[in-house]
Short mmCIF file of N, CA, C and O in Angstrom, two decimals:
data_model
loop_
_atom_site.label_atom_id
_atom_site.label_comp_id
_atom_site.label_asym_id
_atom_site.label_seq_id
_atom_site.Cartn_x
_atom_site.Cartn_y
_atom_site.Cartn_z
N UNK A 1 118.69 54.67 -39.78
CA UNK A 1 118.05 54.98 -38.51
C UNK A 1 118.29 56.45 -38.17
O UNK A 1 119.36 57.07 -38.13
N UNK A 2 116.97 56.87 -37.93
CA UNK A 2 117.69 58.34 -37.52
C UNK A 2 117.79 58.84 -35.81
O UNK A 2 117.11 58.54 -34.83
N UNK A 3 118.70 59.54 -35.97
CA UNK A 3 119.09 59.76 -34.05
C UNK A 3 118.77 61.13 -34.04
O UNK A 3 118.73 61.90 -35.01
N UNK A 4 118.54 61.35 -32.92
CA UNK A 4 118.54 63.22 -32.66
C UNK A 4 119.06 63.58 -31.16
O UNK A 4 118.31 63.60 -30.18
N UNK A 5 120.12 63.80 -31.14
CA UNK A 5 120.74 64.46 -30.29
C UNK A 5 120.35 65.91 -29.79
O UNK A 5 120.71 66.77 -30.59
N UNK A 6 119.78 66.35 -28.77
CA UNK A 6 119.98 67.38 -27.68
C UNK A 6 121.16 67.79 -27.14
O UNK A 6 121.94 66.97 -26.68
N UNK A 7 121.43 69.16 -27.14
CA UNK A 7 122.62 69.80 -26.32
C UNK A 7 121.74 71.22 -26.01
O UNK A 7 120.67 71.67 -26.44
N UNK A 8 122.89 71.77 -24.90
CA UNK A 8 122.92 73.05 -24.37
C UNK A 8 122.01 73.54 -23.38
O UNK A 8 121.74 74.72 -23.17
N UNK A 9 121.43 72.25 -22.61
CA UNK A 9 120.93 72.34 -21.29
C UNK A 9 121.88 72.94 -20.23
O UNK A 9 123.07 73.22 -20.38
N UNK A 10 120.98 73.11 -18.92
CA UNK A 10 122.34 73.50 -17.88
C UNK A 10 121.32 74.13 -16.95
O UNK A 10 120.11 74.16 -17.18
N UNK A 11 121.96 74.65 -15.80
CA UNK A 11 121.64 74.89 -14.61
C UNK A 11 121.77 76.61 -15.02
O UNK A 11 122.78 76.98 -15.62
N UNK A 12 120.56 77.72 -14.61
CA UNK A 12 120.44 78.37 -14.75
C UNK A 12 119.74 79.15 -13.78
O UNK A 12 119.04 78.70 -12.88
N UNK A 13 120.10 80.97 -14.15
CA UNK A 13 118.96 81.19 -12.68
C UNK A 13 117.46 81.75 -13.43
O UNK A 13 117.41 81.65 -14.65
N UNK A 14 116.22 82.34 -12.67
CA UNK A 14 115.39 82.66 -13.22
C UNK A 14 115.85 83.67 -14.07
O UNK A 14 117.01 84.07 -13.99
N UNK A 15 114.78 84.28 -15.14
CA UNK A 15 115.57 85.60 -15.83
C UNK A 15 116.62 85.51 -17.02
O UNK A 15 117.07 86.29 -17.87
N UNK A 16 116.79 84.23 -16.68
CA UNK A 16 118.55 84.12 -17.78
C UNK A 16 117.76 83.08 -19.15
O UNK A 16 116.66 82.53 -19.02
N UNK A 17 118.65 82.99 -20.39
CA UNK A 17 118.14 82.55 -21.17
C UNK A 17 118.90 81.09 -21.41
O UNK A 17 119.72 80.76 -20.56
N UNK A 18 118.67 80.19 -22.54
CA UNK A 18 119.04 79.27 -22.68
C UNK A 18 119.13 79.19 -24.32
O UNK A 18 118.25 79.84 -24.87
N UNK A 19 120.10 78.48 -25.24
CA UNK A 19 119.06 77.61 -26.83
C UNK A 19 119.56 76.05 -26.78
O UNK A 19 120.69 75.62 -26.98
N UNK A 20 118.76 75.56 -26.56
CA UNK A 20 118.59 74.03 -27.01
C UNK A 20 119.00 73.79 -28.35
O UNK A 20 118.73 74.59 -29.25
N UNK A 21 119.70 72.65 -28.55
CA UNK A 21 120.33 72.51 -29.84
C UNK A 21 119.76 71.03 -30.42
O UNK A 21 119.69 70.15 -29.56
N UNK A 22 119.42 70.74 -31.53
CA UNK A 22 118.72 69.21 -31.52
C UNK A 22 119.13 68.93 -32.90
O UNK A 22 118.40 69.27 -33.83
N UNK A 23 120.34 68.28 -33.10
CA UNK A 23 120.96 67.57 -34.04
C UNK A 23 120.58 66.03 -34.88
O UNK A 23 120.57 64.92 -34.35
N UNK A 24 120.31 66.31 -36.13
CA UNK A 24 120.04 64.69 -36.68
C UNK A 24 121.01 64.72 -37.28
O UNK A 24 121.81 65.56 -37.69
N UNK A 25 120.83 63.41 -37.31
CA UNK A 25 121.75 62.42 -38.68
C UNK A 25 120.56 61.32 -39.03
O UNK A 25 119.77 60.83 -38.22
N UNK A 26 120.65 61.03 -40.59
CA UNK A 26 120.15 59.65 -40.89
C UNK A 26 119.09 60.32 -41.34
O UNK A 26 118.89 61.47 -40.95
N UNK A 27 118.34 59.76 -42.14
CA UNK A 27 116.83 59.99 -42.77
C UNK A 27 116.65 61.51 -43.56
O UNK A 27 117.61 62.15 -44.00
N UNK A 28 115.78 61.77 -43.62
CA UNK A 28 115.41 63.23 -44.05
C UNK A 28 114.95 64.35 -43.91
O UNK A 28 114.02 64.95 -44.44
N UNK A 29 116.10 64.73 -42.72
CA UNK A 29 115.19 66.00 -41.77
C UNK A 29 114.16 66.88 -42.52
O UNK A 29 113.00 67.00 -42.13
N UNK A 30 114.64 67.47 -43.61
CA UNK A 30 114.13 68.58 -44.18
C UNK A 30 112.32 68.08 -44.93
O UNK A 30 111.58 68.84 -45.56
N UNK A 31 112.04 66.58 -44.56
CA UNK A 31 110.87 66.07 -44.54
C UNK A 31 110.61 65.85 -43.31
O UNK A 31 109.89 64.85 -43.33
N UNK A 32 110.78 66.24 -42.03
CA UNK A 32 110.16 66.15 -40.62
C UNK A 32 109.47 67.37 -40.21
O UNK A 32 109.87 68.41 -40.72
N UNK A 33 108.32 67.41 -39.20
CA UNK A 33 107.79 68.11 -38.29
C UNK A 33 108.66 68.17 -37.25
O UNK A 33 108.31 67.21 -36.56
N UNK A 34 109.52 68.65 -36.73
CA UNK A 34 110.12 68.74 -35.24
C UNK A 34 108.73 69.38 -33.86
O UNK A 34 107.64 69.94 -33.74
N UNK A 35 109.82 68.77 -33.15
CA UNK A 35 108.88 69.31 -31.65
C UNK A 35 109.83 69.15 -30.63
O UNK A 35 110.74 68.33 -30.75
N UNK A 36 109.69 69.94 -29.53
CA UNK A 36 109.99 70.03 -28.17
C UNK A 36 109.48 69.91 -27.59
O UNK A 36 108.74 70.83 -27.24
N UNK A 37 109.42 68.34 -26.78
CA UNK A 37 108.58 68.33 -25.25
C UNK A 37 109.61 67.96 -24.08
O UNK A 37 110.65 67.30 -24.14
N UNK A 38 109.06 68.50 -23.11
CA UNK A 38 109.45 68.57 -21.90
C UNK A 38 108.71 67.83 -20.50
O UNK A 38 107.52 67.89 -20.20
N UNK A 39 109.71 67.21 -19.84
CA UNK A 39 109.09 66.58 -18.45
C UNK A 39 109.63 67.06 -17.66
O UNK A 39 110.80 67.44 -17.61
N UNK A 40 108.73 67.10 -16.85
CA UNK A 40 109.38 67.98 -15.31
C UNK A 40 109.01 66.35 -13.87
O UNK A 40 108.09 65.54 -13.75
N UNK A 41 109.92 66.52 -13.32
CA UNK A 41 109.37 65.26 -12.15
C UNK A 41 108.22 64.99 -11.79
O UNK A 41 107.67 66.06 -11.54
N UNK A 42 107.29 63.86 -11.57
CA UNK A 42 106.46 64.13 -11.03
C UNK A 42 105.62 64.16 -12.47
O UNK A 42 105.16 63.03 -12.63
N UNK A 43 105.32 64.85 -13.36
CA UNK A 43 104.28 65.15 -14.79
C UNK A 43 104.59 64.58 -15.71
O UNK A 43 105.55 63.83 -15.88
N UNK A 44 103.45 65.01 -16.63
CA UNK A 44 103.75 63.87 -17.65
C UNK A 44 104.40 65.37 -18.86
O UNK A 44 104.56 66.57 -18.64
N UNK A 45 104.56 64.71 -19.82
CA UNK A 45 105.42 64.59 -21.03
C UNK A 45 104.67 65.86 -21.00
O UNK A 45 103.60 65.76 -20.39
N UNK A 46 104.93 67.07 -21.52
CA UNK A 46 104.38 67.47 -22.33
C UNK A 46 104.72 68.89 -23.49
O UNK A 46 105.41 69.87 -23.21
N UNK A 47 103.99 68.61 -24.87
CA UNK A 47 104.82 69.99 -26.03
C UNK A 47 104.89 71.48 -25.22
O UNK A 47 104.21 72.06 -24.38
N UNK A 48 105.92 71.70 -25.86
CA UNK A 48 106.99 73.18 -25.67
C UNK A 48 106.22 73.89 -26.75
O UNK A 48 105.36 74.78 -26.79
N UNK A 49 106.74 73.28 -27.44
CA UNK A 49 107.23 74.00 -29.13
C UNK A 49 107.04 72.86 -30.34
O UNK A 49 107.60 71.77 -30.20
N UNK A 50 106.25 73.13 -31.50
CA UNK A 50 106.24 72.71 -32.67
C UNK A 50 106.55 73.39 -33.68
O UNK A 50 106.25 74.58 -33.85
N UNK A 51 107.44 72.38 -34.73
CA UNK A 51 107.37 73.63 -36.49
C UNK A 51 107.41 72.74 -37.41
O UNK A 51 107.83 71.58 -37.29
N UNK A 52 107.04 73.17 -38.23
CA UNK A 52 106.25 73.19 -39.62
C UNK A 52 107.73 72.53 -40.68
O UNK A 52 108.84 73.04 -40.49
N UNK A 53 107.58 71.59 -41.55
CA UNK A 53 108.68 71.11 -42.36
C UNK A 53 109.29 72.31 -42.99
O UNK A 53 110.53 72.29 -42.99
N UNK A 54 108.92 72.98 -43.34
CA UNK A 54 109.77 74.42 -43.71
C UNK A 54 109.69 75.77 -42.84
O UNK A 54 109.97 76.89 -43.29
N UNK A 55 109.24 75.49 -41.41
CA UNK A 55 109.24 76.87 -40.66
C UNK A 55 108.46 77.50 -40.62
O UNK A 55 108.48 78.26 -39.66
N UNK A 56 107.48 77.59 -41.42
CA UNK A 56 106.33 78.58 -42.13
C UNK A 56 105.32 78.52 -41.09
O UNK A 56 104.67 79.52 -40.83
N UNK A 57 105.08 77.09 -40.27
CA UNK A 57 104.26 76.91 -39.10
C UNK A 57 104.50 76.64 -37.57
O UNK A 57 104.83 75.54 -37.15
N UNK A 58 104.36 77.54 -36.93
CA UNK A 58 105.18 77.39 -35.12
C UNK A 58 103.66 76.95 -34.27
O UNK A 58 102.46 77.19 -34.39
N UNK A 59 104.39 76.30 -33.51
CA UNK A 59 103.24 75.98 -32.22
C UNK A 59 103.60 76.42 -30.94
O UNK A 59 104.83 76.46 -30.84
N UNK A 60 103.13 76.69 -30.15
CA UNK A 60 103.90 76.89 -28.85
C UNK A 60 103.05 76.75 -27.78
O UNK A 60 102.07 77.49 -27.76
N UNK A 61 103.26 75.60 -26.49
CA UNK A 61 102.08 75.49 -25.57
C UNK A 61 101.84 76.93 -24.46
O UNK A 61 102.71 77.75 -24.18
N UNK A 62 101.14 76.93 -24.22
CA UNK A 62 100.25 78.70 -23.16
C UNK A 62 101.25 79.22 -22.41
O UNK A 62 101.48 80.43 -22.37
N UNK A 63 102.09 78.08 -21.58
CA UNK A 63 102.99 78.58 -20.92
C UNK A 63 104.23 79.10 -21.46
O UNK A 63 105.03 79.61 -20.67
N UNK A 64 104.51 79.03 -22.71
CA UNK A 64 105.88 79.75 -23.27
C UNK A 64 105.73 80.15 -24.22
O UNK A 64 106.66 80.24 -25.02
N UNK A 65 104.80 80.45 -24.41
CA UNK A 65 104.13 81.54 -25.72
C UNK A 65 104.72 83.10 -25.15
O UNK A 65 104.52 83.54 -24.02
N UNK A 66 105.47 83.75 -26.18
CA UNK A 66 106.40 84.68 -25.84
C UNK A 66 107.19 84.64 -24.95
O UNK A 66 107.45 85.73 -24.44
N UNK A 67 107.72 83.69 -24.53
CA UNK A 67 109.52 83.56 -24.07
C UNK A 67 109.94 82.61 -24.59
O UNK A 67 111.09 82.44 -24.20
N UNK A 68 109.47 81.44 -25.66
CA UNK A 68 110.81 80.48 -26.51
C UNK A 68 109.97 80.67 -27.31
O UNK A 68 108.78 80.98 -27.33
N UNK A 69 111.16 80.34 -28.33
CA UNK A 69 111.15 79.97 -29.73
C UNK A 69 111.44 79.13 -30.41
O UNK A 69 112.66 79.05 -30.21
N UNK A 70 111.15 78.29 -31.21
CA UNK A 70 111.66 77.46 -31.91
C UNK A 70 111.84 77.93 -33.62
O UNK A 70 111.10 78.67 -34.27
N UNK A 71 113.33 77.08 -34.16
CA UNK A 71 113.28 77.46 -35.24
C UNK A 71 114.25 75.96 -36.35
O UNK A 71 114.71 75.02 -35.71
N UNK A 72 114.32 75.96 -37.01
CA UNK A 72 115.25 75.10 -37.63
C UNK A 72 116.21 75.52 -38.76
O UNK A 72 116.19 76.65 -39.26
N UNK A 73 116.83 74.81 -39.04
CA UNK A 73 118.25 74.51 -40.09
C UNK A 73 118.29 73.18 -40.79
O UNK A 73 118.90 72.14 -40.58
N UNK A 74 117.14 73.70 -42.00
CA UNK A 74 117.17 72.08 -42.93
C UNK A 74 118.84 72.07 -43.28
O UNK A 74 119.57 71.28 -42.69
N UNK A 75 119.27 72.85 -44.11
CA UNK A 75 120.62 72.47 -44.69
C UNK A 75 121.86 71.37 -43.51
O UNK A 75 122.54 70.38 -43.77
N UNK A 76 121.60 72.40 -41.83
CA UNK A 76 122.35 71.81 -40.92
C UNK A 76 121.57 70.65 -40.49
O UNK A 76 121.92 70.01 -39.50
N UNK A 77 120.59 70.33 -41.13
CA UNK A 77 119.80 69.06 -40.08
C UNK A 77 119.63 69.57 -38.39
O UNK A 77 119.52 68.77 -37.46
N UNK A 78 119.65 70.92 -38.27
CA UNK A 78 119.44 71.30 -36.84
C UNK A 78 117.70 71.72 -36.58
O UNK A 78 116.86 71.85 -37.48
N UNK A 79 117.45 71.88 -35.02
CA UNK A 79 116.28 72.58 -34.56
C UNK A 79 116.65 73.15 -33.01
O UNK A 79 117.24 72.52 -32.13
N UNK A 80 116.38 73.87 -32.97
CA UNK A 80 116.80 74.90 -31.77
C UNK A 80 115.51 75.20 -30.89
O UNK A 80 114.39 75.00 -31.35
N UNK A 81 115.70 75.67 -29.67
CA UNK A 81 114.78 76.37 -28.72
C UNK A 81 115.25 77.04 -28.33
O UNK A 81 116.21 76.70 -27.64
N UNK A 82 114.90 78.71 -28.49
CA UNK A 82 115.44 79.56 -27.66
C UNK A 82 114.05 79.75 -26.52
O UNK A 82 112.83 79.75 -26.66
N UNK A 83 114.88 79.90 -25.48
CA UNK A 83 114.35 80.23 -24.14
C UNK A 83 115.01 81.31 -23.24
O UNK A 83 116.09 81.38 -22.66
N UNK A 84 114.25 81.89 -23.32
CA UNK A 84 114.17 83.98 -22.66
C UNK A 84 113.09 83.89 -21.52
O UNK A 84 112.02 83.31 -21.34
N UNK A 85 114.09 84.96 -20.72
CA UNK A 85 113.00 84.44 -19.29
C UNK A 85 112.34 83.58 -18.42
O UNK A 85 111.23 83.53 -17.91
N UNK A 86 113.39 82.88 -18.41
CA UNK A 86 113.42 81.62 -17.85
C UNK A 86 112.62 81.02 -16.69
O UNK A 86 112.13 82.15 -16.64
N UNK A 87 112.10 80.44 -15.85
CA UNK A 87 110.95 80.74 -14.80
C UNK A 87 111.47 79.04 -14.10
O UNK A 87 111.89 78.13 -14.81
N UNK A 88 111.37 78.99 -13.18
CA UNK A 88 111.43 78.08 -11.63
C UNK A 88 111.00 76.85 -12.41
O UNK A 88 111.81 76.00 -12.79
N UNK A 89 109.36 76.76 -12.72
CA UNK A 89 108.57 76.09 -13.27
C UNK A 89 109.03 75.67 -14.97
O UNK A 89 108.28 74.82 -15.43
N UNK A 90 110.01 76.09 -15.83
CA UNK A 90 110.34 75.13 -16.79
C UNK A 90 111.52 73.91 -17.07
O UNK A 90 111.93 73.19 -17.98
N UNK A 91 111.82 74.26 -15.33
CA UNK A 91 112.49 73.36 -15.14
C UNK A 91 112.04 71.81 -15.14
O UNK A 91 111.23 71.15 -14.48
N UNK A 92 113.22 71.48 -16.48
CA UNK A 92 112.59 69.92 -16.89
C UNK A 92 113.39 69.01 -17.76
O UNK A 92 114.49 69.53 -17.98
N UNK A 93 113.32 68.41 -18.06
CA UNK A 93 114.19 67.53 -19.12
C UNK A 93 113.40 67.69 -20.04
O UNK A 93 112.18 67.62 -19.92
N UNK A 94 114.10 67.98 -21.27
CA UNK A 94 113.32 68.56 -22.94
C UNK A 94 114.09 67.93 -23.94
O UNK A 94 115.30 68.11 -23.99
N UNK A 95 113.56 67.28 -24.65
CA UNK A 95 113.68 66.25 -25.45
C UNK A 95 112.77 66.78 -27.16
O UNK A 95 111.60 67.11 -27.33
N UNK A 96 114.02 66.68 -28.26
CA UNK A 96 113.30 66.65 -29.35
C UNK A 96 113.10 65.70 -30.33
O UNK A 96 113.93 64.90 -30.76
N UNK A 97 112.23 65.79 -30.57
CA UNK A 97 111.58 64.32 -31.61
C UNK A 97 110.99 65.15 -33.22
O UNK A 97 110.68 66.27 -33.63
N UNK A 98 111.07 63.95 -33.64
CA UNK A 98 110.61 64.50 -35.27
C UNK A 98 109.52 63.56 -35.68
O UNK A 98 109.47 62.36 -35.43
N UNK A 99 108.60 64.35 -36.37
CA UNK A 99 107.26 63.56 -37.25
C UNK A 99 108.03 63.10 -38.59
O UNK A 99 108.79 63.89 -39.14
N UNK A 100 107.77 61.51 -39.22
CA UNK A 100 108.51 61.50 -40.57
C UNK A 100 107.32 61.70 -41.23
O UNK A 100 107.47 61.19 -42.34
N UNK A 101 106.28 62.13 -41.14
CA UNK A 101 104.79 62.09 -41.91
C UNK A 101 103.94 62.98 -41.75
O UNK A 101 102.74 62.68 -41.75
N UNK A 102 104.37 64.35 -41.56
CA UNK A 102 103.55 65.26 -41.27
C UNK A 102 102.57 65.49 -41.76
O UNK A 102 102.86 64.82 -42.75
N UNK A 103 101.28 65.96 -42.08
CA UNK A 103 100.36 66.33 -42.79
C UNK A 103 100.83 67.77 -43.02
O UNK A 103 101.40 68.55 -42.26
N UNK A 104 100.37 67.90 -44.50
CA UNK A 104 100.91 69.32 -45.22
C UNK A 104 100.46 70.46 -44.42
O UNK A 104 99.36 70.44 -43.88
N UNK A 105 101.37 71.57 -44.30
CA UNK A 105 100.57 72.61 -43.72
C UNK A 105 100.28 72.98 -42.17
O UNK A 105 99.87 73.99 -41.59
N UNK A 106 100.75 71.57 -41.72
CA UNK A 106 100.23 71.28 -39.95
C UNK A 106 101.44 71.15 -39.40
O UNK A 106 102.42 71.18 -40.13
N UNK A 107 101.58 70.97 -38.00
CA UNK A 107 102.48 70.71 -36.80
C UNK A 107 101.88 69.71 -36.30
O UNK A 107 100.68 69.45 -36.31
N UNK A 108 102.51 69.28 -35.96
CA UNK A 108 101.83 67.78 -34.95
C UNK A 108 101.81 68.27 -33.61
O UNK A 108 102.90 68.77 -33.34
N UNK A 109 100.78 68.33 -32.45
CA UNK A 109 100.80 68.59 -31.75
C UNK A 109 100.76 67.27 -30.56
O UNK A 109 101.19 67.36 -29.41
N UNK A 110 100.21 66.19 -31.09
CA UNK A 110 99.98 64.89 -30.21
C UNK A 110 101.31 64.46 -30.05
O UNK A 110 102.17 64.67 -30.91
N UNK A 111 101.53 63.87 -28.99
CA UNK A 111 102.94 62.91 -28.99
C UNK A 111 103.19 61.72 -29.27
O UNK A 111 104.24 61.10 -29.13
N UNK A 112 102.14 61.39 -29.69
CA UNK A 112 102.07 59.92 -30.66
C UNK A 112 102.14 59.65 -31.87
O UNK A 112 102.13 58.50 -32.31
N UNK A 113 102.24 60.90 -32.68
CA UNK A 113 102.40 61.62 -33.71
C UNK A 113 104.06 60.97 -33.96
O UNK A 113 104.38 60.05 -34.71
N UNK A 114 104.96 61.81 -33.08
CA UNK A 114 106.11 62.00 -33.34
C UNK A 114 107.09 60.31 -33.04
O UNK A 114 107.01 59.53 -32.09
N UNK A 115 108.05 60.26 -34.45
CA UNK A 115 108.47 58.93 -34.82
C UNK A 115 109.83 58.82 -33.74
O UNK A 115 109.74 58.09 -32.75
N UNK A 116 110.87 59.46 -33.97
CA UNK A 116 111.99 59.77 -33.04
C UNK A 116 112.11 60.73 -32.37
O UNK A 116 111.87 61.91 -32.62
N UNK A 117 112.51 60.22 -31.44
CA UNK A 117 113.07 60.63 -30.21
C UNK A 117 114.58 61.18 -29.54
O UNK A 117 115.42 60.29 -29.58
N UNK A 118 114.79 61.74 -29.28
CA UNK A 118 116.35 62.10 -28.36
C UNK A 118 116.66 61.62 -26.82
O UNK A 118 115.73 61.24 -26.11
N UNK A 119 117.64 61.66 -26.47
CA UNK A 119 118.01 61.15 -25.50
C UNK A 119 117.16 62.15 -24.26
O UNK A 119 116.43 61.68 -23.39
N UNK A 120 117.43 63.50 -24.44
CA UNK A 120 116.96 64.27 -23.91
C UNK A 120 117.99 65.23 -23.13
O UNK A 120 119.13 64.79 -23.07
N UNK A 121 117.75 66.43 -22.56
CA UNK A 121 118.94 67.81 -21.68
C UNK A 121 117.81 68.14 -20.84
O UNK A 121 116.59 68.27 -20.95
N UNK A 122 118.82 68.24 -19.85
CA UNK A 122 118.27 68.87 -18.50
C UNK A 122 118.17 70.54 -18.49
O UNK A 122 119.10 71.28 -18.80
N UNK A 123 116.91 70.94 -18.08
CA UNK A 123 117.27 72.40 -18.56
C UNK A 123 116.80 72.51 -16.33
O UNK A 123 115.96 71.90 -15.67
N UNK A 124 117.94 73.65 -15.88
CA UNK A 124 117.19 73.82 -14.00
C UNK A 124 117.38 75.26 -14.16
O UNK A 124 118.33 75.89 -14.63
N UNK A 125 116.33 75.59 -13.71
CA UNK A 125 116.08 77.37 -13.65
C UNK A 125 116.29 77.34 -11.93
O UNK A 125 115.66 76.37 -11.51
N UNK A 126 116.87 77.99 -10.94
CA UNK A 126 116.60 78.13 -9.68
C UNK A 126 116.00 79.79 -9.59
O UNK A 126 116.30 80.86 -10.12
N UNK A 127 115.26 79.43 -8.84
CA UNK A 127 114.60 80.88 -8.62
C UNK A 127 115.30 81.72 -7.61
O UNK A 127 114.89 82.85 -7.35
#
């Protein structure tokens, strides 16, 4: 079974940065699509950040296109979000999940796509 653990959320002010940390065990990371989605109260679910089984392919939704990043660590079984410039509005609970079936070449961008799930981290920007 595979798990994926989130860390390194926290209460933050606007301006300041953050990296999300998203740990597996079990299965075969270095055959997953990862992704970052995020809920904020009130909205629904929705992608941050996507990458590619070897990195080679990033996604990123309108609103954080040039201030996060996503990146991974097949060897560590890790995937990260860095977040720069932090804003009122990304305040949310962000949760990473992995595709075990990616199609070659692609990111999964749907959330029905993606097989596991994490518990999820609170990320609070106060303005």
């Amino acid at each position: 079974q595979v798990q994926l653990v989130e860390s390194g959320g926290g209460l933050v002010q606007a301006g300041d940065s953050l990296r999300l940390s998203c740990a597996a065990s079990g299965g075969t990371f270095s055959g997953y699509a990862m992704g970052w989605f995020r809920q904020a109260p009130g909205k629904e679910r929705e992608l941050v950040a996507a990458i590619s089984v070897t990195g080679a392919i990033t996604y990123y939704g309108d609103s954080v296109k040039g201030r996060f990043t996503i990146s991974r660590d097949n060897a560590k079984k890790m995937a990260f979000l860095q977040m720069n410039s932090l804003k009122f509005e990304d305040t949310a609970v962000y949760y990473c999940a992995a595709d075990r079936s990616p199609l070659r070449m692609m990111v999964p961008t749907k959330e029905n796509a993606y097989d596991y799930w994490g518990q999820g981290t609170q990320v609070t920007v106060s303005s």
